[in-house]
Amino acid sequence: MKSDHIKKGLKRAPHRSLLRACGLKDEDFKKPFIGIANSFTDIVPGHIHLRKIADAVKKGVRKKGGYPFEFNTMAICDGIAMNHEGMRYSLPSREIIAATVESVSEGHSFDGLVLIPSCDKVVPGMLMGAARLNVPTIVVTGGAMVSGIYQGEKVDLISVYEALGSYSSGLMTEEELYELEKCACPGEGSCSGLFTANTMACLTEAMGLSLPYCGTTLATDKRKIEIAVETGRTIVDLVEKQILLSDILTNDAFNNCLAVDMALGGSTNTALHIPAIANEVKNDDLKVDLDLFDRVSREVPHICSISPAGDDTILDLHNAGGIPGVLKTIKSKLSTNIITVNGKTIEENLKDLGDVDRNVIRSMDNPVHSEGGIAILKGNLAPNGSVVKQAAVDEDMLYHKGPAKVFNSEEEVVESILNGKIEEGDVLVIRYEGPKGGPGMREMLNPTAALVGISIKKVALVTDGRFSGGTRGPCIGHISPEAMEYGLISIVENGDLIEIDIKNRKLELELDDEEIRNRISKVNHPKKELSGWLNLYQKLVSSADKGAILR
């Protein structure tokens, strides 16, 4: 066992002495050492209950004959960090989380890992760190929040953001906004809806790294604790069988993951996180890029209409059959003979699955949309790719050509929207918000929510930054190359025509070659004073089409 490095032989007497200080007895040194990465914190709703889950995992580990060691990683709440400088730290935190899992695990020679994440960057960050180690690993995600109820309707965090636009345009009173604020987020769990956190939880299960139904079991459901105990037992089995992370995270597993992503209509942030995880896996034959996203999107239809694209919730998805129900429905598009963390293949896990609720998880021949939830657009404005959640775009906006209105930050565009300076037909261009230009590639939920709130319909957004998993509408993000790397988004001027053709995967700036060359020669990037972690991050981060990984 790997833990023999710190517990076996005379030369490890000092190490054992320190471990005895932590409570270990003679018999414990014969047990596999299981690291439990817990991202508990008091300020992130998705994480405030994770101590209970960690305790349940430890209980399962002990029952099966392992010895658990809990350690912590950081977590940032994207909703609280949204629309201010704090959001610049959200995506970079993924790298700190990965480094924490790697460092603590390697420093203490754990034989296996249980990861307990919940929110947006924590799930991929933990998986990236575990992939570097390539030890037996299981994930138990914290679970989604229960939906709030406002005036008889289901609401969530996005409802509050969109209500800000309604209030600014006189469609909602301050008292109504206050009442919505109080009930939209009723307690523990990741924000209700198929936003990034819940998308990543579902995809982690789809890759075979969580036990069945873990991804959709709500944070408040007592079954979540049962899954945690079972996860603790199962990790000891994985260590004994030496089923490594790379044995599960194969090309087939990533293809299955993307197929489920497209079927669900998940967050566009998966186009950052899934390639970043794949980049860390010890498999030279593994290739997960934007072209794969688009190929799978053309092959797998969108079959679930979950908030923000529709009215169903994560609980509805769970009750309809959960991720096993989705896997069963799109089985013809999957590799089902691959192993999962419970030691069974996907085929074996689906064997006893009952009926699937076709009102929530539609059949392949009756989809919500004929293509998957995400589309990859290319063209002179994004030669390396850009990303849009086409499942959340109205049919009449799948093609749009309009004049650009250019902004060099999120704050500028939000001010213009709330002050009524945006017109139907505009294409809002938000630049210098990319991985390097931000730096940190801020999510921009405020501008998209504000547009929904003030009922402007025929406006598109184009950015080298990214959008929240709660975004809906024609919002094209991850423009690569970004403005800071002299992509054409850096030369767009007010009034330039931009053509967006989602069905044909096209994003074009209508300028002739001579004008493009002339403008590029005159680009002058805005200066930003940076210090600390963001200064280092800006120097090391790659482009969005590569997953914004560090180089």
Short mmCIF file of C-alpha atoms in Angstrom, two decimals, residues 58-335:
data_model
loop_
_atom_site.label_atom_id
_atom_site.label_comp_id
_atom_site.label_asym_id
_atom_site.label_seq_id
_atom_site.Cartn_x
_atom_site.Cartn_y
_atom_site.Cartn_z
CA LYS A 58 -15.70 8.14 7.86
CA LYS A 59 -18.26 5.82 9.43
CA GLY A 60 -18.35 3.75 6.24
CA VAL A 61 -14.55 3.67 5.95
CA ARG A 62 -14.19 2.40 9.53
CA LYS A 63 -16.91 -0.25 9.06
CA LYS A 64 -15.03 -1.65 6.09
CA GLY A 65 -11.68 -1.72 7.87
CA GLY A 66 -10.01 1.46 6.64
CA TYR A 67 -8.68 4.43 8.58
CA PRO A 68 -10.07 7.85 7.51
CA PHE A 69 -8.17 11.13 7.61
CA GLU A 70 -10.20 14.25 6.91
CA PHE A 71 -8.61 17.38 5.46
CA ASN A 72 -10.03 20.56 4.01
CA THR A 73 -9.99 22.48 0.77
CA MET A 74 -11.29 25.95 0.00
CA ALA A 75 -14.60 26.90 -1.63
CA ILE A 76 -15.92 30.13 -3.13
CA CYS A 77 -19.63 30.80 -3.60
CA ASP A 78 -20.02 32.12 -7.14
CA GLY A 79 -23.33 33.72 -6.28
CA ILE A 80 -21.77 35.79 -3.48
CA ALA A 81 -18.66 36.53 -5.57
CA MET A 82 -20.75 37.59 -8.58
CA ASN A 83 -20.57 41.06 -10.13
CA HIS A 84 -17.59 42.42 -8.20
CA GLU A 85 -13.83 41.92 -8.08
CA GLY A 86 -14.21 38.80 -5.98
CA MET A 87 -15.41 36.85 -9.02
CA ARG A 88 -11.90 37.11 -10.48
CA TYR A 89 -10.87 34.56 -7.84
CA SER A 90 -13.53 31.97 -8.60
CA LEU A 91 -12.06 30.12 -11.58
CA PRO A 92 -8.47 30.48 -10.27
CA SER A 93 -9.62 28.83 -7.04
CA ARG A 94 -10.02 25.61 -9.04
CA GLU A 95 -6.23 25.44 -9.33
CA ILE A 96 -5.71 26.02 -5.59
CA ILE A 97 -8.21 23.26 -4.78
CA ALA A 98 -6.45 20.87 -7.16
CA ALA A 99 -3.08 21.71 -5.65
CA THR A 100 -4.46 21.23 -2.12
CA VAL A 101 -5.80 17.75 -2.86
CA GLU A 102 -2.57 16.81 -4.59
CA SER A 103 -0.33 18.25 -1.84
CA VAL A 104 -2.09 16.86 1.22
CA SER A 105 -2.61 13.44 -0.35
CA GLU A 106 0.92 13.07 -1.64
CA GLY A 107 2.44 14.48 1.54
CA HIS A 108 0.67 11.86 3.64
CA SER A 109 0.72 8.90 1.23
CA PHE A 110 -3.02 8.16 1.23
CA ASP A 111 -4.02 4.85 -0.32
CA GLY A 112 -7.35 6.20 -1.58
CA LEU A 113 -9.45 9.35 -1.66
CA VAL A 114 -13.03 10.36 -1.05
CA LEU A 115 -13.80 13.81 -2.41
CA ILE A 116 -16.63 15.84 -0.86
CA PRO A 117 -17.28 18.89 -3.05
CA SER A 118 -20.50 20.65 -3.93
CA CYS A 119 -20.15 23.94 -5.79
CA ASP A 120 -18.87 25.06 -9.16
CA LYS A 121 -15.06 25.03 -9.11
CA VAL A 122 -14.69 22.63 -6.21
CA VAL A 123 -15.90 19.54 -8.06
CA PRO A 124 -13.49 19.88 -11.01
CA GLY A 125 -10.70 21.19 -8.79
CA MET A 126 -10.81 18.14 -6.55
CA LEU A 127 -10.98 15.81 -9.53
CA MET A 128 -7.99 17.51 -11.15
CA GLY A 129 -5.93 17.02 -8.00
CA ALA A 130 -7.00 13.38 -7.66
CA ALA A 131 -6.20 12.69 -11.33
CA ARG A 132 -2.63 13.85 -10.75
CA LEU A 133 -2.27 11.29 -7.98
CA ASN A 134 -4.04 8.44 -9.80
CA VAL A 135 -5.13 6.62 -6.65
CA PRO A 136 -8.52 4.93 -6.07
CA THR A 137 -11.02 7.78 -5.75
CA ILE A 138 -14.75 8.26 -5.19
CA VAL A 139 -16.76 11.49 -5.15
CA VAL A 140 -19.80 12.17 -2.98
CA THR A 141 -21.22 15.54 -4.02
CA GLY A 142 -23.14 17.57 -1.45
CA GLY A 143 -26.45 17.74 -3.27
CA ALA A 144 -28.76 20.44 -4.54
CA MET A 145 -30.80 22.93 -2.54
CA VAL A 146 -34.56 22.62 -2.31
CA SER A 147 -36.35 25.13 -4.55
CA GLY A 148 -37.85 28.18 -2.91
CA ILE A 149 -41.52 29.05 -3.31
CA TYR A 150 -42.62 32.60 -4.14
CA GLN A 151 -46.27 33.41 -4.80
CA GLY A 152 -46.92 29.73 -5.48
CA GLU A 153 -44.09 29.33 -7.99
CA LYS A 154 -40.74 27.55 -7.70
CA VAL A 155 -37.83 30.00 -7.50
CA ASP A 156 -34.07 29.90 -7.06
CA LEU A 157 -31.06 32.20 -6.98
CA ILE A 158 -31.42 33.08 -10.66
CA SER A 159 -34.96 34.30 -9.95
CA VAL A 160 -33.47 36.94 -7.62
CA TYR A 161 -30.87 38.08 -10.14
CA GLU A 162 -33.52 38.38 -12.84
CA ALA A 163 -35.79 40.24 -10.42
CA LEU A 164 -33.18 43.01 -10.18
CA GLY A 165 -33.86 43.81 -13.82
CA SER A 166 -37.60 43.70 -13.21
CA TYR A 167 -37.22 46.11 -10.30
CA SER A 168 -35.02 48.52 -12.28
CA SER A 169 -37.60 48.67 -15.07
CA GLY A 170 -40.55 49.16 -12.72
CA LEU A 171 -42.01 45.67 -13.15
CA MET A 172 -41.44 44.76 -9.50
CA THR A 173 -41.62 46.68 -6.24
CA GLU A 174 -38.88 46.82 -3.64
CA GLU A 175 -41.15 44.98 -1.21
CA GLU A 176 -41.71 42.17 -3.72
CA LEU A 177 -37.98 41.89 -4.35
CA TYR A 178 -37.39 41.67 -0.60
CA GLU A 179 -39.94 38.88 -0.19
CA LEU A 180 -38.35 36.96 -3.09
CA GLU A 181 -34.87 37.46 -1.61
CA LYS A 182 -35.99 35.87 1.66
CA CYS A 183 -37.43 32.69 0.16
CA ALA A 184 -35.42 31.92 -3.00
CA CYS A 185 -32.60 30.04 -1.24
CA PRO A 186 -34.24 28.15 1.65
CA GLY A 187 -31.21 26.29 3.02
CA GLU A 188 -28.25 24.00 2.49
CA GLY A 189 -27.24 22.69 -0.91
CA SER A 190 -25.92 23.94 -4.22
CA CYS A 191 -28.23 26.41 -5.96
CA SER A 192 -31.37 24.71 -7.20
CA GLY A 193 -31.39 24.26 -10.96
CA LEU A 194 -29.06 22.79 -13.56
CA PHE A 195 -26.38 25.41 -13.00
CA THR A 196 -22.67 24.57 -12.95
CA ALA A 197 -22.54 22.90 -9.52
CA ASN A 198 -25.38 20.49 -10.19
CA THR A 199 -24.25 19.93 -13.77
CA MET A 200 -20.82 18.86 -12.51
CA ALA A 201 -22.39 16.62 -9.85
CA CYS A 202 -24.46 14.89 -12.52
CA LEU A 203 -21.50 14.51 -14.87
CA THR A 204 -19.30 13.12 -12.10
CA GLU A 205 -21.86 10.37 -11.64
CA ALA A 206 -22.09 9.90 -15.41
CA MET A 207 -18.31 9.36 -15.57
CA GLY A 208 -18.67 6.56 -13.04
CA LEU A 209 -17.00 8.39 -10.15
CA SER A 210 -20.03 8.63 -7.81
CA LEU A 211 -22.45 5.97 -6.67
CA PRO A 212 -25.77 5.81 -8.58
CA TYR A 213 -28.20 8.66 -7.80
CA CYS A 214 -25.59 10.65 -5.87
CA GLY A 215 -25.61 13.51 -8.39
CA THR A 216 -29.33 14.28 -8.06
CA THR A 217 -30.00 13.39 -4.40
CA LEU A 218 -30.82 16.66 -2.62
CA ALA A 219 -28.68 17.95 0.24
CA THR A 220 -31.59 17.59 2.68
CA ASP A 221 -32.50 14.05 1.63
CA LYS A 222 -31.57 11.45 4.29
CA ARG A 223 -30.53 9.20 1.41
CA LYS A 224 -27.52 11.49 0.91
CA ILE A 225 -26.11 10.33 4.25
CA GLU A 226 -26.73 6.71 3.30
CA ILE A 227 -24.85 7.28 0.03
CA ALA A 228 -21.99 8.84 2.01
CA VAL A 229 -21.72 5.80 4.31
CA GLU A 230 -21.78 3.47 1.33
CA THR A 231 -19.12 5.62 -0.37
CA GLY A 232 -16.89 5.13 2.68
CA ARG A 233 -17.25 1.38 2.46
CA THR A 234 -16.75 1.34 -1.29
CA ILE A 235 -13.48 3.28 -1.28
CA VAL A 236 -11.89 0.55 0.84
CA ASP A 237 -12.99 -2.02 -1.75
CA LEU A 238 -11.46 0.09 -4.51
CA VAL A 239 -8.16 0.28 -2.65
CA GLU A 240 -8.10 -3.48 -2.09
CA LYS A 241 -8.83 -4.11 -5.78
CA GLN A 242 -6.46 -1.30 -6.83
CA ILE A 243 -8.95 0.24 -9.24
CA LEU A 244 -7.23 3.54 -10.04
CA LEU A 245 -8.79 6.78 -11.20
CA SER A 246 -7.27 6.31 -14.66
CA ASP A 247 -8.98 2.90 -14.91
CA ILE A 248 -12.33 4.71 -14.74
CA LEU A 249 -11.55 8.01 -16.50
CA THR A 250 -11.09 6.58 -20.00
CA ASN A 251 -12.02 8.03 -23.38
CA ASP A 252 -15.30 6.12 -23.17
CA ALA A 253 -16.06 7.62 -19.75
CA PHE A 254 -15.49 11.15 -21.00
CA ASN A 255 -17.62 10.47 -24.09
CA ASN A 256 -20.40 9.22 -21.82
CA CYS A 257 -19.98 12.30 -19.64
CA LEU A 258 -20.40 14.64 -22.60
CA ALA A 259 -23.38 12.67 -23.89
CA VAL A 260 -25.15 13.15 -20.57
CA ASP A 261 -24.12 16.82 -20.57
CA MET A 262 -25.78 17.31 -23.96
CA ALA A 263 -28.87 15.34 -22.96
CA LEU A 264 -29.33 17.43 -19.82
CA GLY A 265 -28.52 20.82 -21.36
CA GLY A 266 -25.89 21.55 -18.72
CA SER A 267 -23.79 24.60 -17.94
CA THR A 268 -21.35 25.94 -20.52
CA ASN A 269 -18.71 25.89 -17.78
CA THR A 270 -18.32 22.17 -18.48
CA ALA A 271 -16.39 23.23 -21.59
CA LEU A 272 -13.75 24.57 -19.19
CA HIS A 273 -13.86 21.90 -16.51
CA ILE A 274 -14.10 18.61 -18.41
CA PRO A 275 -11.05 19.31 -20.63
CA ALA A 276 -9.16 20.52 -17.54
CA ILE A 277 -9.89 17.24 -15.72
CA ALA A 278 -8.93 15.20 -18.78
CA ASN A 279 -5.67 17.12 -19.03
CA GLU A 280 -4.62 15.74 -15.64
CA VAL A 281 -5.46 12.08 -16.28
CA LYS A 282 -2.48 9.78 -16.80
CA ASN A 283 -3.51 8.56 -20.26
CA ASP A 284 -1.62 9.72 -23.35
CA ASP A 285 -4.42 8.55 -25.65
CA LEU A 286 -7.03 10.71 -23.96
CA LYS A 287 -8.30 13.68 -25.97
CA VAL A 288 -11.14 15.90 -24.77
CA ASP A 289 -11.50 19.21 -26.59
CA LEU A 290 -14.16 21.56 -27.96
CA ASP A 291 -14.39 19.60 -31.20
CA LEU A 292 -15.44 16.55 -29.16
CA PHE A 293 -18.07 18.65 -27.38
CA ASP A 294 -19.55 19.69 -30.70
CA ARG A 295 -19.43 16.22 -32.23
CA VAL A 296 -21.30 14.73 -29.28
CA SER A 297 -23.76 17.64 -29.33
CA ARG A 298 -24.70 16.82 -32.92
CA GLU A 299 -25.25 13.16 -32.03
CA VAL A 300 -27.10 13.33 -28.69
CA PRO A 301 -30.41 15.20 -28.39
CA HIS A 302 -31.41 17.47 -25.51
CA ILE A 303 -34.02 15.47 -23.59
CA CYS A 304 -34.44 17.28 -20.24
CA SER A 305 -35.87 20.77 -19.73
CA ILE A 306 -34.44 21.74 -16.36
CA SER A 307 -34.13 25.25 -14.91
CA PRO A 308 -32.85 27.64 -16.22
CA ALA A 309 -33.78 26.24 -19.66
CA GLY A 310 -37.13 24.90 -18.44
CA ASP A 311 -39.42 24.53 -15.44
CA ASP A 312 -38.22 21.20 -14.02
CA THR A 313 -35.85 21.07 -11.04
CA ILE A 314 -33.06 18.74 -9.92
CA LEU A 315 -35.60 17.05 -7.63
CA ASP A 316 -37.87 16.45 -10.62
CA LEU A 317 -34.93 14.91 -12.48
CA HIS A 318 -34.11 12.73 -9.47
CA ASN A 319 -37.68 11.48 -9.09
CA ALA A 320 -37.88 10.81 -12.83
CA GLY A 321 -34.97 8.38 -12.70
CA GLY A 322 -31.91 10.53 -12.03
CA ILE A 323 -28.71 10.07 -13.99
CA PRO A 324 -29.35 6.32 -14.36
CA GLY A 325 -32.61 7.28 -16.09
CA VAL A 326 -30.74 9.57 -18.47
CA LEU A 327 -28.10 6.90 -19.13
CA LYS A 328 -30.79 4.33 -19.87
CA THR A 329 -32.53 6.72 -22.25
CA ILE A 330 -29.43 7.53 -24.32
CA LYS A 331 -27.91 4.06 -23.93
CA SER A 332 -27.44 3.66 -27.68
CA LYS A 333 -25.01 6.61 -27.63
CA LEU A 334 -22.93 5.29 -24.72
CA SER A 335 -20.24 2.76 -23.89
#
